[in-house]
Short mmCIF file of C-alpha atoms and ligand atoms in Angstrom, two decimals:
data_model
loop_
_atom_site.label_atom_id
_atom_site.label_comp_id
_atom_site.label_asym_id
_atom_site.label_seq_id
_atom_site.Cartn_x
_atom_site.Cartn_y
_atom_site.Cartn_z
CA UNK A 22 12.91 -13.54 3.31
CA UNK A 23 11.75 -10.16 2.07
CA UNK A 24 7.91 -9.62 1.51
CA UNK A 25 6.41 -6.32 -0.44
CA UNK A 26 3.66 -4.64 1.63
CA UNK A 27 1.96 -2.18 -0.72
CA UNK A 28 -0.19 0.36 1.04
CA UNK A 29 1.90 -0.60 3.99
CA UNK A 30 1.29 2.19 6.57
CA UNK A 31 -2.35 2.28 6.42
CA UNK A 32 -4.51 0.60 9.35
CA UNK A 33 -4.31 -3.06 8.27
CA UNK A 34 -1.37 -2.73 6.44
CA UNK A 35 0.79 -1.20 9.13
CA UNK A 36 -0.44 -3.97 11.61
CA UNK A 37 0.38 -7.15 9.04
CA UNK A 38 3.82 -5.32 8.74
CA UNK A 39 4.15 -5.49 12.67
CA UNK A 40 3.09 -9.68 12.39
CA UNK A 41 5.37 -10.06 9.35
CA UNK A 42 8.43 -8.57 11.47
CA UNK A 43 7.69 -10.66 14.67
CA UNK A 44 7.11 -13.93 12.28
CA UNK A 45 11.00 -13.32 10.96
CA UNK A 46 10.01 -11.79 7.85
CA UNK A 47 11.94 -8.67 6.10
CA UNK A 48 9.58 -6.08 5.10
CA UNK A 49 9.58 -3.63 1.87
CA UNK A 50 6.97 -1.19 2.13
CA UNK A 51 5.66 1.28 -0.57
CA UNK A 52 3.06 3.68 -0.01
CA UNK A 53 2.15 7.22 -1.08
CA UNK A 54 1.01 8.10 1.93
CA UNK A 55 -2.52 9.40 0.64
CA UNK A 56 -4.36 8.14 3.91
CA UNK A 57 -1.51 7.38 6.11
CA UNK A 58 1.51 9.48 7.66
CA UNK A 59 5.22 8.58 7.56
CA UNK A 60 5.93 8.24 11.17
CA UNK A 61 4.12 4.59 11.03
CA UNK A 62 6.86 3.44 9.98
CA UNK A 63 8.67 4.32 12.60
CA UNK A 64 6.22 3.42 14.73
CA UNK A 65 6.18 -0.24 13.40
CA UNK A 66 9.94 -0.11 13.55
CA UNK A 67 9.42 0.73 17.32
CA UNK A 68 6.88 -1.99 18.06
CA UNK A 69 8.97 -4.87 16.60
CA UNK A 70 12.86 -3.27 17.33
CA UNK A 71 13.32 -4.02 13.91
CA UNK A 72 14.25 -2.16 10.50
CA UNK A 73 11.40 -1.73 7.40
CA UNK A 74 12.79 -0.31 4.08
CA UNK A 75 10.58 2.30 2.87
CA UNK A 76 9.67 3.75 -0.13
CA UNK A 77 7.41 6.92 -0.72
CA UNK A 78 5.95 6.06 -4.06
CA UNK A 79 2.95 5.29 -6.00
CA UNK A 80 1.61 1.72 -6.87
CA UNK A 81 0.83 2.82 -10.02
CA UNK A 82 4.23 4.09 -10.80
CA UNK A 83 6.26 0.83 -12.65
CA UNK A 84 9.11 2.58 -12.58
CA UNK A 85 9.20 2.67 -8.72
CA UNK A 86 7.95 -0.72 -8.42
CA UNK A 87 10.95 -1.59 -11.02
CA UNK A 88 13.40 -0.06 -8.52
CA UNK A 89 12.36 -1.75 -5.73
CA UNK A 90 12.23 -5.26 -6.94
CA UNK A 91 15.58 -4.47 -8.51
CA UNK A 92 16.87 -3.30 -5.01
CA UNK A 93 15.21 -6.46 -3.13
CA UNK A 94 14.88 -9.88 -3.55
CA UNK A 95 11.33 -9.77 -3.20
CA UNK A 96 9.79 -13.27 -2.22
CA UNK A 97 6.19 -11.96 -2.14
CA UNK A 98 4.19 -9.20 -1.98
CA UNK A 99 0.96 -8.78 0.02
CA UNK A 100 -0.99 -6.03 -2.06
CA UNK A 101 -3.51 -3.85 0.42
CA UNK A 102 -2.78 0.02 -1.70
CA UNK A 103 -6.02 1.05 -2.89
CA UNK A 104 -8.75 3.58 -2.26
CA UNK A 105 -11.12 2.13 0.21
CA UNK A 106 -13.96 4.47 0.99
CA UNK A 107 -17.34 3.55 -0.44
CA UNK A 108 -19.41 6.59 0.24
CA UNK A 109 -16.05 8.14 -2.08
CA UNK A 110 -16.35 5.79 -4.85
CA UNK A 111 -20.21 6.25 -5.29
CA UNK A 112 -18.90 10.05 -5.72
CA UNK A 113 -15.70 9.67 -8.01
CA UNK A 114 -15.58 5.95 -9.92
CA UNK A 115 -12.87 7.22 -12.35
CA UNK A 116 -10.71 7.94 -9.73
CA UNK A 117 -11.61 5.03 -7.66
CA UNK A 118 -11.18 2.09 -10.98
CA UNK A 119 -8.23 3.77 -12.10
CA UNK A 120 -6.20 3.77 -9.11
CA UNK A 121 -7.23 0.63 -7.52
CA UNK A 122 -6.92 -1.55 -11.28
CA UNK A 123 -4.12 0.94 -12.48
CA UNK A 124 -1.84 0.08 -9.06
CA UNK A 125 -2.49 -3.70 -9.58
CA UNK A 126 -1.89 -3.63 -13.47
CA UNK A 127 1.37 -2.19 -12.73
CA UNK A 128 2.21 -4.31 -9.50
CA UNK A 129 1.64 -7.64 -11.18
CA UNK A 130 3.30 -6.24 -14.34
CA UNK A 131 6.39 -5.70 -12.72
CA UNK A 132 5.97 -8.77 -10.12
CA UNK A 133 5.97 -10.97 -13.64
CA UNK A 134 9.29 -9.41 -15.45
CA UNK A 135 11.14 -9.88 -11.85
CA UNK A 136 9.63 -13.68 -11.68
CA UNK A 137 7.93 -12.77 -8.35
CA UNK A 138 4.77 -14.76 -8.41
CA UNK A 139 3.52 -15.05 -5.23
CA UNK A 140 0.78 -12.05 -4.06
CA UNK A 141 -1.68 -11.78 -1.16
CA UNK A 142 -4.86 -9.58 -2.00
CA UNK A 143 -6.82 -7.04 -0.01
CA UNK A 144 -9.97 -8.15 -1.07
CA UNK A 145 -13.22 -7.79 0.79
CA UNK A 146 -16.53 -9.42 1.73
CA UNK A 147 -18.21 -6.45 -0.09
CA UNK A 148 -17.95 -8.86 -3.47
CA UNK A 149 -20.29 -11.13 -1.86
CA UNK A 150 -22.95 -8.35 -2.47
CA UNK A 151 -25.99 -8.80 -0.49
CA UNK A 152 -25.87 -12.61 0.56
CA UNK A 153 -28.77 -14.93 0.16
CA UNK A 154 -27.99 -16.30 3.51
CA UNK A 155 -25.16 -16.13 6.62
CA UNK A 156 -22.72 -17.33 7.61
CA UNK A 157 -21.25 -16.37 4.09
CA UNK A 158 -18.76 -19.60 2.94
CA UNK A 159 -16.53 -18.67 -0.10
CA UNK A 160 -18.17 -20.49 -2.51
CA UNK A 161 -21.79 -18.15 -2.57
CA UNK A 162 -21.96 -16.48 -5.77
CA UNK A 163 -20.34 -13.10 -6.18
CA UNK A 164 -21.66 -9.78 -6.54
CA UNK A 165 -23.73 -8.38 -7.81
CA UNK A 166 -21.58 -5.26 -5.60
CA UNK A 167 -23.20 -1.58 -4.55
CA UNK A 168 -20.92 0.81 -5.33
CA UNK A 169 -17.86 1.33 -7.05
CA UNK A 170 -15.25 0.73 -4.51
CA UNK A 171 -16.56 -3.29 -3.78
CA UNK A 172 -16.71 -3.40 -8.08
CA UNK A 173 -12.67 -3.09 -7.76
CA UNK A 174 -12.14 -5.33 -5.78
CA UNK A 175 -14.44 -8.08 -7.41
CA UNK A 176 -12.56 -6.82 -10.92
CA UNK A 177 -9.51 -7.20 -9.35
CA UNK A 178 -9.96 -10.45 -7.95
CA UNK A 179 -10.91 -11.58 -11.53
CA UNK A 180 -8.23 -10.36 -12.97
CA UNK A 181 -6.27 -12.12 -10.89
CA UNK A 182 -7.89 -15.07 -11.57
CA UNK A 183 -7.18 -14.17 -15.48
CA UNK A 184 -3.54 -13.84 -14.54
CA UNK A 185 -3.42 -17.42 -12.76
CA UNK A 186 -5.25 -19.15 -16.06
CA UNK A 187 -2.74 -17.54 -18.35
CA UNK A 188 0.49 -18.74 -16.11
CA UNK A 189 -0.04 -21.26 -13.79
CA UNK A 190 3.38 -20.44 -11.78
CA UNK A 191 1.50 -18.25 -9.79
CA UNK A 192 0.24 -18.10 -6.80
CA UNK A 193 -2.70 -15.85 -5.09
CA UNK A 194 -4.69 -15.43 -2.18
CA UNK A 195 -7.55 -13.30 -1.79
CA UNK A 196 -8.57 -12.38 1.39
CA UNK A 197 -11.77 -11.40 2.18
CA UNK A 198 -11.92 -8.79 5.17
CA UNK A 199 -15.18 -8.91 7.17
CA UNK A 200 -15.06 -5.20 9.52
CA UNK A 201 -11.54 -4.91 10.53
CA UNK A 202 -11.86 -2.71 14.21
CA UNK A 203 -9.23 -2.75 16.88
CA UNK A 204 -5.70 -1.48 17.45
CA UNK A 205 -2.54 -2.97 18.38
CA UNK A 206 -1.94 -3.74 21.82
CA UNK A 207 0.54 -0.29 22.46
CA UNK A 208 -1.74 1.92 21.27
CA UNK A 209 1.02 2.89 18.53
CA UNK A 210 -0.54 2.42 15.31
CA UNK A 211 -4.34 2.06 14.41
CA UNK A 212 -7.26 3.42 12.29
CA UNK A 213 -7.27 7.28 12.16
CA UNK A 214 -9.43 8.66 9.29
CA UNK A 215 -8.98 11.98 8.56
CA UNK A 216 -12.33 13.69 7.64
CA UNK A 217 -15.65 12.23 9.46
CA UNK A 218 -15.25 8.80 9.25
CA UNK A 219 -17.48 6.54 7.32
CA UNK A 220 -17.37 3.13 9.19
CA UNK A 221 -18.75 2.28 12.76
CA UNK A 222 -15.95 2.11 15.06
CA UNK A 223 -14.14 4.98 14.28
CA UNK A 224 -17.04 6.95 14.15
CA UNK A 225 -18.09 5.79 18.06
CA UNK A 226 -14.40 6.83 19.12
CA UNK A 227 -15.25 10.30 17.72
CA UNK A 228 -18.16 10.47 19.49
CA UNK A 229 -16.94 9.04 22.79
CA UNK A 230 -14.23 11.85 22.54
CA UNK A 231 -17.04 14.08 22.81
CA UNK A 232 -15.62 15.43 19.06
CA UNK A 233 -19.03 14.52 16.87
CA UNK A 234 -22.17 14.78 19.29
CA UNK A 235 -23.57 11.42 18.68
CA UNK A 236 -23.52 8.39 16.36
CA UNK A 237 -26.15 7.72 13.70
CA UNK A 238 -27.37 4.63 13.80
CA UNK A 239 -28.65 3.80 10.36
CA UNK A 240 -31.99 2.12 10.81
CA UNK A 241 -33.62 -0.18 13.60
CA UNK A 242 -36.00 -2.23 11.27
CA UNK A 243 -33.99 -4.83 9.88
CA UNK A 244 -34.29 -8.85 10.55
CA UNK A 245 -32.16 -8.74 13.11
CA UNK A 246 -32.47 -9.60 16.77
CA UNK A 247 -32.41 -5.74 17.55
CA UNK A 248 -33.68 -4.22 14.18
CA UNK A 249 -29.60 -3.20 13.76
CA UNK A 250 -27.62 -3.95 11.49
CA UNK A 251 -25.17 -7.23 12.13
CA UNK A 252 -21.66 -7.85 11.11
CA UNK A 253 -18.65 -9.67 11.98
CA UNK A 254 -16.20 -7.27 13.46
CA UNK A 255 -12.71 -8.74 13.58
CA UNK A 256 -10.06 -7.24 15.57
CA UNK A 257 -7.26 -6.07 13.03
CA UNK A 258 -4.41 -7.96 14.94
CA UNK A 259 -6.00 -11.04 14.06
CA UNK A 260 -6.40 -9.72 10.88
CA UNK A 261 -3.34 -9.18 10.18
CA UNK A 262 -1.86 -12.40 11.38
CA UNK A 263 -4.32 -14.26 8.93
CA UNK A 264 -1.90 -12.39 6.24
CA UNK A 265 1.23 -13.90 7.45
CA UNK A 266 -0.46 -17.37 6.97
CA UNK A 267 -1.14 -16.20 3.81
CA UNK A 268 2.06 -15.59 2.60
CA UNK A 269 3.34 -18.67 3.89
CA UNK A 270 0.71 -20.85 2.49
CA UNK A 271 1.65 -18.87 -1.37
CA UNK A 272 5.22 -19.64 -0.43
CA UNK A 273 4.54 -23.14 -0.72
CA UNK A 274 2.08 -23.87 -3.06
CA UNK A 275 0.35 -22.41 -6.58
CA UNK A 276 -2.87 -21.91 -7.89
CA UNK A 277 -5.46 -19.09 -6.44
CA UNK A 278 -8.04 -19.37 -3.55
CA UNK A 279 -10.08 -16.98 -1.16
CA UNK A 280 -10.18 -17.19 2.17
CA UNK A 281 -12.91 -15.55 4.34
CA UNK A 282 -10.95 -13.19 7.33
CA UNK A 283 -13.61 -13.04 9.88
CA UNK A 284 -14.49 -14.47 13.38
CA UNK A 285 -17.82 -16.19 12.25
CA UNK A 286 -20.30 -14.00 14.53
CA UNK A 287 -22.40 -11.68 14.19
CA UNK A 288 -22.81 -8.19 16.46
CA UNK A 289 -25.26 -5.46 15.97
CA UNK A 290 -24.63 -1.81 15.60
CA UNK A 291 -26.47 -1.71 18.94
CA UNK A 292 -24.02 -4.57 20.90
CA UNK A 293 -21.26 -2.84 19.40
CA UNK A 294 -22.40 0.11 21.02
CA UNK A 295 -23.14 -1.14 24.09
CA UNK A 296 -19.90 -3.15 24.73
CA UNK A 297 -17.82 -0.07 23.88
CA UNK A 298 -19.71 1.90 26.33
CA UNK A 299 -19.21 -0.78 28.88
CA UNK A 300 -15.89 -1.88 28.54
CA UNK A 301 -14.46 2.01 28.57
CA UNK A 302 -16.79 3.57 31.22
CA UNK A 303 -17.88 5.99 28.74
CA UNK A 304 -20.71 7.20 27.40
CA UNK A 305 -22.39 6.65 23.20
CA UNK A 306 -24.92 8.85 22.78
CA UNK A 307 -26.81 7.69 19.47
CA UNK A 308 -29.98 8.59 17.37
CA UNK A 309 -32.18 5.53 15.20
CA UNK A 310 -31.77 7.33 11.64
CA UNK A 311 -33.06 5.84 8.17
CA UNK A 312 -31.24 3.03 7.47
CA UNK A 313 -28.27 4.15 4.84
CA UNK A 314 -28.54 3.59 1.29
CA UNK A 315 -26.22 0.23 0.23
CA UNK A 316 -26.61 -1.78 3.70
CA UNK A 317 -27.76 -5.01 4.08
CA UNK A 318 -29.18 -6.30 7.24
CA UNK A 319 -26.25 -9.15 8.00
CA UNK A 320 -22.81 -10.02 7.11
CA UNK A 321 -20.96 -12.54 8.62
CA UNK A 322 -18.57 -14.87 7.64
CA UNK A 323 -17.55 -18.78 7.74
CA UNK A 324 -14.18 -19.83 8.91
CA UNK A 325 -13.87 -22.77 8.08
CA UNK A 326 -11.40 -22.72 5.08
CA UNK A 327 -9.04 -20.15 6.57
CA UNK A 328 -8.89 -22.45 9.74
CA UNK A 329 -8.95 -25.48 7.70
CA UNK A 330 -6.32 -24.21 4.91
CA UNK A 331 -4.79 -21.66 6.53
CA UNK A 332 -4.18 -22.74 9.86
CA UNK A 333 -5.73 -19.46 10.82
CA UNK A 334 -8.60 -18.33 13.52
CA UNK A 335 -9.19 -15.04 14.71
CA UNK A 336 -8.98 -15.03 19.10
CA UNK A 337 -9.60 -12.04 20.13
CA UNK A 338 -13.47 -11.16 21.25
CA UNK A 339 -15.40 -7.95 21.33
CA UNK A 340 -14.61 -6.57 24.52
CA UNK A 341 -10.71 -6.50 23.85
CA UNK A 342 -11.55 -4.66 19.87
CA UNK A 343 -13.73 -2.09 22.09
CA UNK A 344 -10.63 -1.17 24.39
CA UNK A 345 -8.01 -1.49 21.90
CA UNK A 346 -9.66 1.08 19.66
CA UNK A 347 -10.36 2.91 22.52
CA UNK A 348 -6.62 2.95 23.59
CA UNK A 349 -5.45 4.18 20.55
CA UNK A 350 -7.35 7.54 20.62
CA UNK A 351 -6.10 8.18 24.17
CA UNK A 352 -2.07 7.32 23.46
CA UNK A 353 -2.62 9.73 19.86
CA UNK A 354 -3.78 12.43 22.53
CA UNK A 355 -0.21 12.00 23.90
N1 LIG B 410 -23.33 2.16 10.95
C1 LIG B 410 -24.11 3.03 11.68
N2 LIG B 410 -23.68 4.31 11.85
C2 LIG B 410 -22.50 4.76 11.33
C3 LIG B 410 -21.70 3.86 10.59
C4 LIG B 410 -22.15 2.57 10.41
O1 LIG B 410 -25.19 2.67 12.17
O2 LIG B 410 -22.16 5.94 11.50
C5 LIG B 410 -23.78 0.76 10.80
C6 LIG B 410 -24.01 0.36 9.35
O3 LIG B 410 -25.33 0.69 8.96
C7 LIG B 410 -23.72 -1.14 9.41
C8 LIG B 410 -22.64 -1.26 10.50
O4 LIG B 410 -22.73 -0.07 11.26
O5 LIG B 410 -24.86 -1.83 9.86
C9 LIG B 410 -21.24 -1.36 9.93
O6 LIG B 410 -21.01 -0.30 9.02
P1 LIG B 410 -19.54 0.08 8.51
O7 LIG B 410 -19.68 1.29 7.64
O8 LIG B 410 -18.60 0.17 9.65
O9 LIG B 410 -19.11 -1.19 7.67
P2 LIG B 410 -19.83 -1.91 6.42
O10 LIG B 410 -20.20 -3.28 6.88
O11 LIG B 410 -20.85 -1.07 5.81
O12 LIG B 410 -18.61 -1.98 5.38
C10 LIG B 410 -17.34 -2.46 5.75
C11 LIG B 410 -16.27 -1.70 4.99
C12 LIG B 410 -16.29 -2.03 3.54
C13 LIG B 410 -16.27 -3.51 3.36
C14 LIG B 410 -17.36 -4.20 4.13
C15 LIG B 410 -17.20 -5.68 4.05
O13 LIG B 410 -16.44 -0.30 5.14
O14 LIG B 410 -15.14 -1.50 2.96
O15 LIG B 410 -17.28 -3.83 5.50
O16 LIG B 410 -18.29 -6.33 4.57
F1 LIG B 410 -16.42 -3.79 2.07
#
């Protein structure tokens, strides 16, 4: 059975291509390769011993979507191609809404006129906007979001939801990533921004690699335990397995739902920190800064559903996201 991974050779999609593979799936991938190189592919081909087709196109482009789904008997098609960085979207929201709604427009245009009604979402716990309380259960009240990039995602999830009312032979799942860290297990494929990176982890590898001089932490005066911020990091294996459940749960059902993808706890910037140090025998120099602009003190997620409806719990702790991330920088030094 052949799935369409969109955005496929970026950091979670690569991975959920990798879980789709080893689960028995085919995989289709398209991707422009804005944030991602080419040679994922083979590395996901290498990982798994088995062949992806790939196509070097644009989401937004219905012709190439057209092509593909003429070329494949496409059974579903998890959705992750979209621009992703928030400090970005604050900075360009034209580009940001037309890509992101632009690429789904066309995707579910095209899934419709080839009968393909079956789509995963990239969403994210962003459209929860700053929670009244934790653990955050997928019922609280969306939004209001911060910045552009979390306002596609809520938009898109709506207009999903639009799409669902007006045909009820579909079937969705959103997926709501908590903070996706980690690498796969061979060091192969994982999260390499390419300017200074934005988001925790990747920004502690840099500085462990001695290639920034020391992390920022953005303010120690929150209600927290340690002042620092707190959020449910989830190791991006996991992750990515919660997507083949996915798919197999809109295999063999209708309707739309969304599903929390988190572990359920809580770390600070600070444990983070301090684990990574740990765990690699390395050092994490870091300075207290203001807190940034957007933040809220904690995020972290409930599980139940996904376990409940999914059959799906993330198992991997801390410890083994610390290494794995860790591992990834060393084998891309290779
Ligand atoms: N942080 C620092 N220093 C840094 C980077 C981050 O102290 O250099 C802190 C932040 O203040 C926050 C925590 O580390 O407390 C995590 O920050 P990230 O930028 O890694 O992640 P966010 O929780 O801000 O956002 C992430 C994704 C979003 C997604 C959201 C969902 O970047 O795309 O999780 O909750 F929407």
């Amino acid at each position: 059975m052949k799935i369409l991974v969109t955005g496929g050779t970026g950091f979670i999609g690569s991975h959920t291509c990798v879980e789709l593979l080893d689960a028995g799936f085919e995989v289709v991938i398209i991707d422009n390769l804005y944030n991602s190189k080419a040679d994922v592919v083979d590395k996901i081909e290498s990982i798994t011993g088995k062949k992806v087709s790939f196509y070097k196109s644009d989401c937004c482009d219905e012709d190439a979507l057209d092509k593909i789904f003429n070329e494949h008997q496409i059974a579903a098609v998890i959705h992750f191609a979209g621009y992703k960085a928030v400090g970005e979207s604050v900075a360009k929201p034209i580009m940001y809404y037309q890509n992101n709604l632009m690429s789904t427009l066309a995707l579910c245009k095209v899934m419709a006129k080839h009968n393909c009604k079956r789509l995963v979402f990239s969403s994210s716990a962003t459209v929860y906007g700053n929670p009244a309380s934790v653990p955050i259960h997928e019922d609280f009240p969306l939004g209001p979001t911060t910045n552009p990039y979390g306002t596609t995602k809520l938009m898109i999830e709506n207009i999903l939801r639009d799409i669902l009312i007006s045909d009820d032979h579909w079937s969705i799942a959103l997926l709501r990533y908590f903070n996706p860290i980690g690498a796969h297990k061979s060091g192969l494929i994982g999260e390499s921004p390419n300017d200074i990176p934005n988001n925790l982890m990747p920004y502690i590898v840099k500085v462990a690699n001695k290639e920034l001089p020391y992390l920022h932490v953005f303010g120690n005066d929150y209600d927290t335990p340690d002042g620092t911020g707190v959020r449910d990091y989830i190791h991006v294996v996991d992750l990515a397995k919660g997507h083949v459940n996915a798919v197999e749960k809109v295999l063999n059902s209708t309707g739309i739902d969304a599903y929390n993808l988190g572990t359920g706890n809580g770390y600070s910037v600070l444990d983070v920190v301090k684990t990574f140090a740990r765990v690699n025998n390395i050092e994490v120099p870091y300075q207290i800064d203001p807190r940034r602009p957007g933040d809220i003190a904690q995020c972290y997620a409930s599980t139940d559903k996904a376990y409940k409806i999914l059959d799906w719990k993330a198992e991997k702790g801390l410890e083994e996201m610390c290494k794995d991330s860790w591992h990834f920088l060393q084998m891309t030094k290779k």
